[in-house]
Coordinates of C-alpha atoms in Angstrom, one line a residue:
M21 CA 15.8 19.3 -16.1
T22 CA 12.8 17.0 -16.2
G23 CA 9.4 18.1 -14.8
L24 CA 6.7 15.9 -13.3
L25 CA 3.2 17.4 -13.4
L26 CA 0.7 15.5 -11.2
C27 CA -2.8 16.4 -12.3
N28 CA -6.1 15.8 -10.5
L29 CA -9.6 17.0 -11.1
G30 CA -9.9 19.8 -8.5
T31 CA -11.9 21.1 -5.6
P32 CA -13.7 24.2 -4.4
D33 CA -11.5 26.8 -2.6
Q34 CA -13.9 26.9 0.3
P35 CA -16.9 24.8 1.5
T36 CA -19.4 27.6 0.7
P37 CA -22.2 27.7 -1.9
A38 CA -20.4 30.6 -3.7
S39 CA -17.1 28.7 -4.0
V40 CA -18.9 25.4 -5.0
R41 CA -20.8 27.3 -7.6
R42 CA -17.6 28.6 -9.2
Y43 CA -16.2 25.1 -9.2
L44 CA -19.3 23.5 -10.7
R45 CA -19.6 26.2 -13.3
Q46 CA -16.0 25.6 -14.6
F47 CA -16.3 21.8 -14.3
L48 CA -19.7 21.4 -15.9
S49 CA -19.1 23.9 -18.6
D50 CA -16.5 21.6 -20.1
P51 CA -18.0 19.8 -23.1
R52 CA -16.0 16.7 -22.3
V53 CA -17.8 16.5 -19.0
L54 CA -21.3 17.5 -19.9
D55 CA -21.2 16.3 -23.5
I56 CA -24.5 17.6 -24.8
H57 CA -25.4 20.4 -27.2
A58 CA -24.0 23.8 -26.1
V59 CA -27.4 25.3 -25.7
G60 CA -28.7 22.4 -23.7
R61 CA -25.6 22.4 -21.5
W62 CA -26.1 26.1 -20.8
L63 CA -29.7 25.7 -19.9
L64 CA -29.1 22.7 -17.7
L65 CA -26.2 24.3 -15.9
N66 CA -27.7 27.8 -15.4
L67 CA -31.4 26.9 -14.9
I68 CA -31.2 23.6 -12.9
I69 CA -27.8 22.7 -11.5
L70 CA -26.3 26.0 -10.4
P71 CA -29.4 27.3 -8.7
L72 CA -29.9 24.1 -6.7
R73 CA -26.8 22.0 -6.3
P74 CA -24.2 24.4 -4.8
R75 CA -25.9 24.7 -1.4
K76 CA -26.3 21.0 -1.0
S77 CA -22.8 20.2 -2.2
A78 CA -21.4 22.9 0.1
A79 CA -23.0 21.2 3.1
A80 CA -21.4 17.9 2.1
Y81 CA -18.0 19.6 1.8
Q82 CA -18.4 21.1 5.2
K83 CA -18.5 17.6 6.7
I84 CA -15.1 16.7 5.3
W85 CA -13.3 20.1 5.4
G86 CA -10.3 20.1 7.8
E87 CA -7.7 22.6 9.1
R88 CA -5.8 22.2 5.8
G89 CA -8.9 22.5 3.7
S90 CA -10.1 20.0 1.2
P91 CA -8.8 16.5 1.6
L92 CA -8.3 16.1 -2.1
L93 CA -6.0 19.1 -2.1
W94 CA -3.9 18.4 0.9
H95 CA -3.5 14.7 0.2
S96 CA -2.3 15.7 -3.3
E97 CA 0.1 18.2 -1.9
D98 CA 1.5 15.6 0.4
L99 CA 1.9 13.2 -2.5
V100 CA 3.9 15.9 -4.4
A101 CA 6.2 16.4 -1.4
A102 CA 6.8 12.6 -1.1
V103 CA 7.4 12.2 -4.8
R104 CA 9.7 15.2 -4.9
E105 CA 11.8 13.8 -2.1
R106 CA 12.1 10.4 -3.9
L107 CA 13.0 11.9 -7.3
G108 CA 15.7 14.3 -6.0
P109 CA 17.2 17.4 -7.5
D110 CA 17.1 16.3 -11.1
W111 CA 13.3 16.6 -11.2
A112 CA 10.9 19.4 -10.6
V113 CA 7.5 18.2 -9.3
E114 CA 4.3 20.3 -9.3
L115 CA 0.6 19.8 -8.8
G116 CA -2.0 21.1 -11.2
M117 CA -5.8 20.8 -10.9
R118 CA -7.9 20.7 -14.0
Y119 CA -10.5 22.9 -12.3
Q120 CA -9.8 25.7 -9.8
Q121 CA -6.5 26.0 -7.9
P122 CA -3.6 25.3 -8.2
S123 CA -4.3 25.5 -11.9
I124 CA -2.4 23.5 -14.5
A125 CA -1.3 26.8 -16.0
S126 CA 0.3 27.9 -12.8
A127 CA 2.0 24.6 -12.4
L128 CA 3.4 24.8 -15.9
E129 CA 4.7 28.3 -15.2
K130 CA 6.5 27.0 -12.1
L131 CA 8.1 24.3 -14.1
R132 CA 9.2 26.8 -16.8
K133 CA 10.8 29.0 -14.2
A134 CA 12.6 25.9 -12.8
G135 CA 14.3 25.4 -16.2
V136 CA 12.3 22.3 -17.2
D137 CA 12.4 21.4 -20.9
R138 CA 10.5 18.1 -20.7
V139 CA 7.4 17.5 -18.7
V140 CA 6.0 14.1 -17.7
V141 CA 2.3 14.7 -17.3
F142 CA 0.8 12.3 -14.8
P143 CA -3.1 12.4 -14.8
L144 CA -4.0 10.9 -11.4
Y145 CA -7.0 9.0 -12.8
P146 CA -6.3 5.2 -12.8
Q147 CA -8.9 4.5 -15.5
Y148 CA -9.2 6.5 -18.7
A149 CA -12.3 8.7 -19.2
V150 CA -12.7 11.6 -21.6
S151 CA -14.2 13.6 -18.8
S152 CA -11.1 13.3 -16.6
T153 CA -8.0 12.2 -18.5
G154 CA -9.2 13.4 -21.9
S155 CA -10.1 16.8 -20.6
T156 CA -6.8 17.2 -18.7
V157 CA -4.8 16.2 -21.8
A158 CA -6.7 18.6 -24.0
E159 CA -6.1 21.4 -21.5
L160 CA -2.3 20.7 -21.5
F161 CA -2.2 20.9 -25.3
R162 CA -4.3 24.1 -25.3
L163 CA -1.9 25.7 -22.8
A164 CA 1.2 24.4 -24.6
A165 CA 0.0 25.8 -27.9
Q166 CA -0.1 29.3 -26.4
A167 CA 3.6 29.2 -25.4
W168 CA 6.3 30.5 -27.7
A169 CA 8.6 27.7 -26.8
P170 CA 6.5 25.0 -25.1
P171 CA 8.2 22.1 -23.2
L172 CA 8.1 18.6 -24.6
L173 CA 5.1 16.9 -23.1
T174 CA 4.8 13.2 -22.5
F175 CA 1.8 11.5 -20.7
V176 CA 1.6 8.6 -18.3
D177 CA -1.2 6.3 -19.6
A178 CA -4.1 5.0 -17.5
F179 CA -2.6 2.7 -14.9
Y180 CA -5.7 0.8 -13.9
D181 CA -3.8 -2.6 -13.7
D182 CA -0.3 -1.4 -12.9
P183 CA 1.2 -3.7 -10.3
G184 CA 2.5 -0.8 -8.2
F185 CA -0.9 0.8 -8.1
I186 CA -2.6 -2.5 -7.3
D187 CA 0.0 -3.3 -4.6
A188 CA -0.4 0.2 -3.0
F189 CA -4.2 -0.3 -2.7
A190 CA -3.6 -3.8 -1.3
A191 CA -1.2 -2.4 1.3
V192 CA -3.9 0.0 2.5
G193 CA -6.8 -2.4 2.3
G194 CA -5.2 -5.7 3.3
P195 CA -4.9 -4.9 7.1
I196 CA -8.5 -3.6 7.1
L197 CA -9.8 -6.8 5.6
K198 CA -7.9 -8.8 8.2
T199 CA -9.3 -6.7 11.1
E200 CA -12.9 -6.3 9.8
Q201 CA -13.4 -9.8 8.5
P202 CA -16.2 -8.6 6.2
D203 CA -19.1 -10.6 4.8
H204 CA -18.6 -8.8 1.4
V205 CA -16.2 -6.5 -0.3
L206 CA -17.6 -3.8 -2.6
M207 CA -15.4 -2.0 -5.1
S208 CA -17.2 1.3 -5.9
F209 CA -16.0 3.3 -8.8
H210 CA -17.2 6.7 -10.0
G211 CA -20.0 6.5 -12.5
L212 CA -20.3 7.9 -16.0
P213 CA -23.1 8.1 -18.6
E214 CA -23.5 5.0 -20.7
R215 CA -23.0 7.1 -23.8
H216 CA -19.4 7.8 -22.8
M217 CA -18.7 4.1 -23.0
R218 CA -20.3 3.7 -26.4
K219 CA -18.4 6.7 -27.8
T220 CA -15.1 4.9 -27.0
D221 CA -16.0 1.8 -28.9
P222 CA -14.6 2.0 -32.4
T223 CA -16.7 -0.9 -33.6
G224 CA -20.0 0.4 -32.2
R225 CA -21.0 -3.2 -31.4
H226 CA -19.1 -4.1 -28.2
C227 CA -19.5 -1.7 -25.3
L228 CA -22.6 -2.4 -23.3
A229 CA -23.9 -4.6 -26.1
Q230 CA -23.7 -7.8 -24.0
A231 CA -23.5 -8.7 -20.3
D232 CA -19.8 -9.9 -20.5
C233 CA -18.5 -6.9 -22.5
C234 CA -16.1 -5.9 -19.7
D235 CA -14.9 -9.3 -18.8
R236 CA -11.6 -8.7 -20.5
I237 CA -9.8 -5.9 -22.3
V238 CA -9.9 -6.2 -26.1
P239 CA -9.3 -3.7 -28.9
A240 CA -13.0 -2.6 -28.9
N241 CA -13.0 -1.6 -25.3
R242 CA -9.3 -0.7 -24.7
A243 CA -10.4 2.9 -23.9
C244 CA -13.6 2.0 -22.1
Y245 CA -13.7 3.3 -18.6
R246 CA -16.1 0.6 -17.4
A247 CA -13.9 -2.2 -18.8
Q248 CA -10.8 -0.7 -17.1
C249 CA -12.7 -0.4 -13.8
F250 CA -13.5 -4.1 -13.9
A251 CA -9.9 -4.9 -14.8
T252 CA -8.8 -2.9 -11.7
A253 CA -11.3 -4.8 -9.6
R254 CA -10.1 -8.2 -10.9
A255 CA -6.5 -7.3 -10.3
L256 CA -7.1 -6.1 -6.8
A257 CA -9.3 -9.0 -5.9
S258 CA -6.5 -11.4 -7.1
R259 CA -3.9 -9.5 -5.1
L260 CA -6.0 -9.6 -2.0
A261 CA -6.8 -13.3 -2.6
L262 CA -10.6 -12.6 -2.3
A263 CA -12.7 -15.6 -2.9
G264 CA -15.1 -15.7 -5.8
G265 CA -18.5 -14.4 -4.9
S266 CA -17.1 -12.5 -1.9
W267 CA -16.7 -9.2 -3.8
S268 CA -18.5 -7.2 -6.4
V269 CA -18.3 -3.9 -8.4
S270 CA -20.6 -0.9 -8.5
F271 CA -20.6 2.7 -9.7
Q272 CA -21.5 5.8 -7.6
S273 CA -22.2 9.5 -8.0
R274 CA -24.6 9.5 -10.9
L275 CA -26.2 12.7 -12.0
G276 CA -29.3 13.4 -14.0
R277 CA -31.9 11.1 -15.6
T278 CA -29.9 9.6 -18.5
P279 CA -28.7 6.0 -18.0
W280 CA -25.3 5.7 -16.2
I281 CA -23.2 2.6 -16.1
H282 CA -24.5 -0.2 -13.8
P283 CA -24.8 -1.5 -11.2
Y284 CA -25.4 1.6 -9.0
T285 CA -23.7 1.7 -5.6
D286 CA -26.8 3.2 -3.9
V287 CA -28.9 0.3 -5.2
V288 CA -26.3 -2.4 -4.4
I289 CA -25.6 -1.4 -0.8
P290 CA -29.2 -1.9 0.5
K291 CA -29.5 -5.1 -1.6
L292 CA -26.4 -6.5 0.1
A293 CA -27.9 -5.7 3.5
A294 CA -31.2 -7.4 2.5
E295 CA -29.2 -10.5 1.5
G296 CA -27.9 -10.7 5.1
K297 CA -24.5 -9.1 4.7
K298 CA -23.7 -7.5 8.0
R299 CA -20.1 -6.3 7.6
L300 CA -19.2 -4.5 4.4
V301 CA -15.8 -3.2 3.4
V302 CA -15.7 -0.7 0.5
F303 CA -12.8 0.2 -1.8
S304 CA -13.0 3.2 -4.1
P305 CA -10.2 2.4 -6.6
A306 CA -11.2 5.2 -9.1
F307 CA -9.7 7.7 -6.7
V308 CA -6.1 8.0 -5.6
A309 CA -6.8 10.7 -3.0
D310 CA -9.7 10.9 -0.5
C311 CA -12.3 13.4 -1.5
L312 CA -16.0 14.2 -1.3
E313 CA -16.9 11.0 -3.2
T314 CA -15.0 8.7 -0.8
V315 CA -15.2 10.3 2.7
E316 CA -18.7 11.8 2.5
E317 CA -20.5 9.8 -0.2
I318 CA -19.2 6.3 0.9
G319 CA -17.8 6.8 4.4
M320 CA -20.9 8.7 5.7
R321 CA -24.0 8.5 3.4
A322 CA -23.5 4.9 2.2
K323 CA -22.6 3.8 5.7
D324 CA -25.9 5.3 7.0
Q325 CA -27.8 3.7 4.1
F326 CA -26.3 0.2 4.8
I327 CA -27.1 0.3 8.5
A328 CA -30.6 1.6 7.9
A329 CA -31.1 -1.3 5.6
G330 CA -30.1 -3.8 8.2
G331 CA -26.3 -4.0 8.0
Q332 CA -24.1 -3.6 11.0
Q333 CA -20.8 -2.0 9.8
L334 CA -19.6 -0.4 6.6
T335 CA -15.9 0.4 6.5
L336 CA -14.4 2.6 3.9
V337 CA -10.8 1.7 2.9
P338 CA -8.9 5.0 2.7
S339 CA -7.5 6.0 -0.6
L340 CA -3.8 5.9 -1.5
N341 CA -3.2 9.5 -0.6
A342 CA 0.5 9.9 0.1
T343 CA 1.3 6.5 1.4
P344 CA 4.8 5.3 0.8
A345 CA 3.8 2.5 -1.6
W346 CA 1.8 4.9 -3.7
A347 CA 4.6 7.5 -3.8
D348 CA 7.0 4.7 -4.9
A349 CA 4.5 3.6 -7.6
V350 CA 4.2 7.2 -9.0
V351 CA 8.0 7.5 -9.1
A352 CA 8.3 4.2 -10.9
L353 CA 5.6 5.1 -13.5
A354 CA 7.2 8.5 -14.1
R355 CA 10.7 7.0 -14.6
R356 CA 9.4 4.3 -16.8
Q357 CA 7.7 6.9 -19.0
I358 CA 10.9 8.9 -19.4
A359 CA 12.9 5.7 -20.1
G360 CA 10.5 4.6 -22.8
D361 CA 10.6 8.1 -24.4
I362 CA 14.3 8.1 -24.5
A363 CA 14.5 4.6 -25.9
A364 CA 11.9 5.5 -28.6
S365 CA 13.7 8.7 -29.5
S366 CA 17.0 6.9 -29.8
A367 CA 15.5 4.3 -32.0
G368 CA 13.9 7.0 -34.2
S369 CA 17.1 8.9 -34.5
Y370 CA 19.6 6.2 -35.0
G371 CA 17.7 3.0 -35.7
P372 CA 17.3 1.4 -39.1
S373 CA 15.1 3.2 -41.6

């Protein structure tokens, strides 16, 4: 039997300071997330972040918490159910969170008990980043190495410009654009430190070295998160037939004082209002499930910021969640991965030497 493991980043178990503290401790202790010297990471986490941030973050989580808990969790559970239904009895489908519950380890154990011998790992991050995809892949290999007879693992690559992914976002956002008739469309992606981009550049001379470094994907930036975000934005703008100059890209959720990738969402939004934009529609195409960064950061705080700066209406486009088009795209990507693996295996076993 084939297994499909859908992986997302994770969420606190409860919207309380104690639960958020546990989540942040696990998340920010990961050297792929907070990529500084171990001593500096410990000091920053234990002396600055954990004493101050959990209470503030818990208050934000309380604003979005529902009867089923965290939106990220229940939207992901609904996606698993939709994908499981589409794939049928020949596949076992489970959800694993990189941090907190349900853990990747528990998901792998469920797949083992189901008799799975091959696992398609699907990191639900459209654009590659070492702090999300990279960390998830590393955790899968760590856990597999502990097993006496680990399953064969295969990974779905970053799908930032996959037609099914783009079409699914267009299916959600298209009707909203038609109704809202915005003055401007903003595509806000999660931010990362600039040093993460430079570390992915094998040449050391391309990423962030010039203003147009993300205008197209080339060998030097093929693993660059920022370049992939811009590629997603171009594909989505084309699919939605957005006119040139009517849309732009920004990056949200920065942390600390080191430079993060530009432009910053919380700087762009009041600037758009100052330029006379009254109706703003915001996509968040770095997320495939609604979460704190979409519902609270954009749908609440950014909306208040835009109106305070002179705008009239900011509308957040919901994420893909478990919409039919997205469930179909996940199934297509998983099946494509297996088909490619089988073809490659056959060629390796029986092809010409």
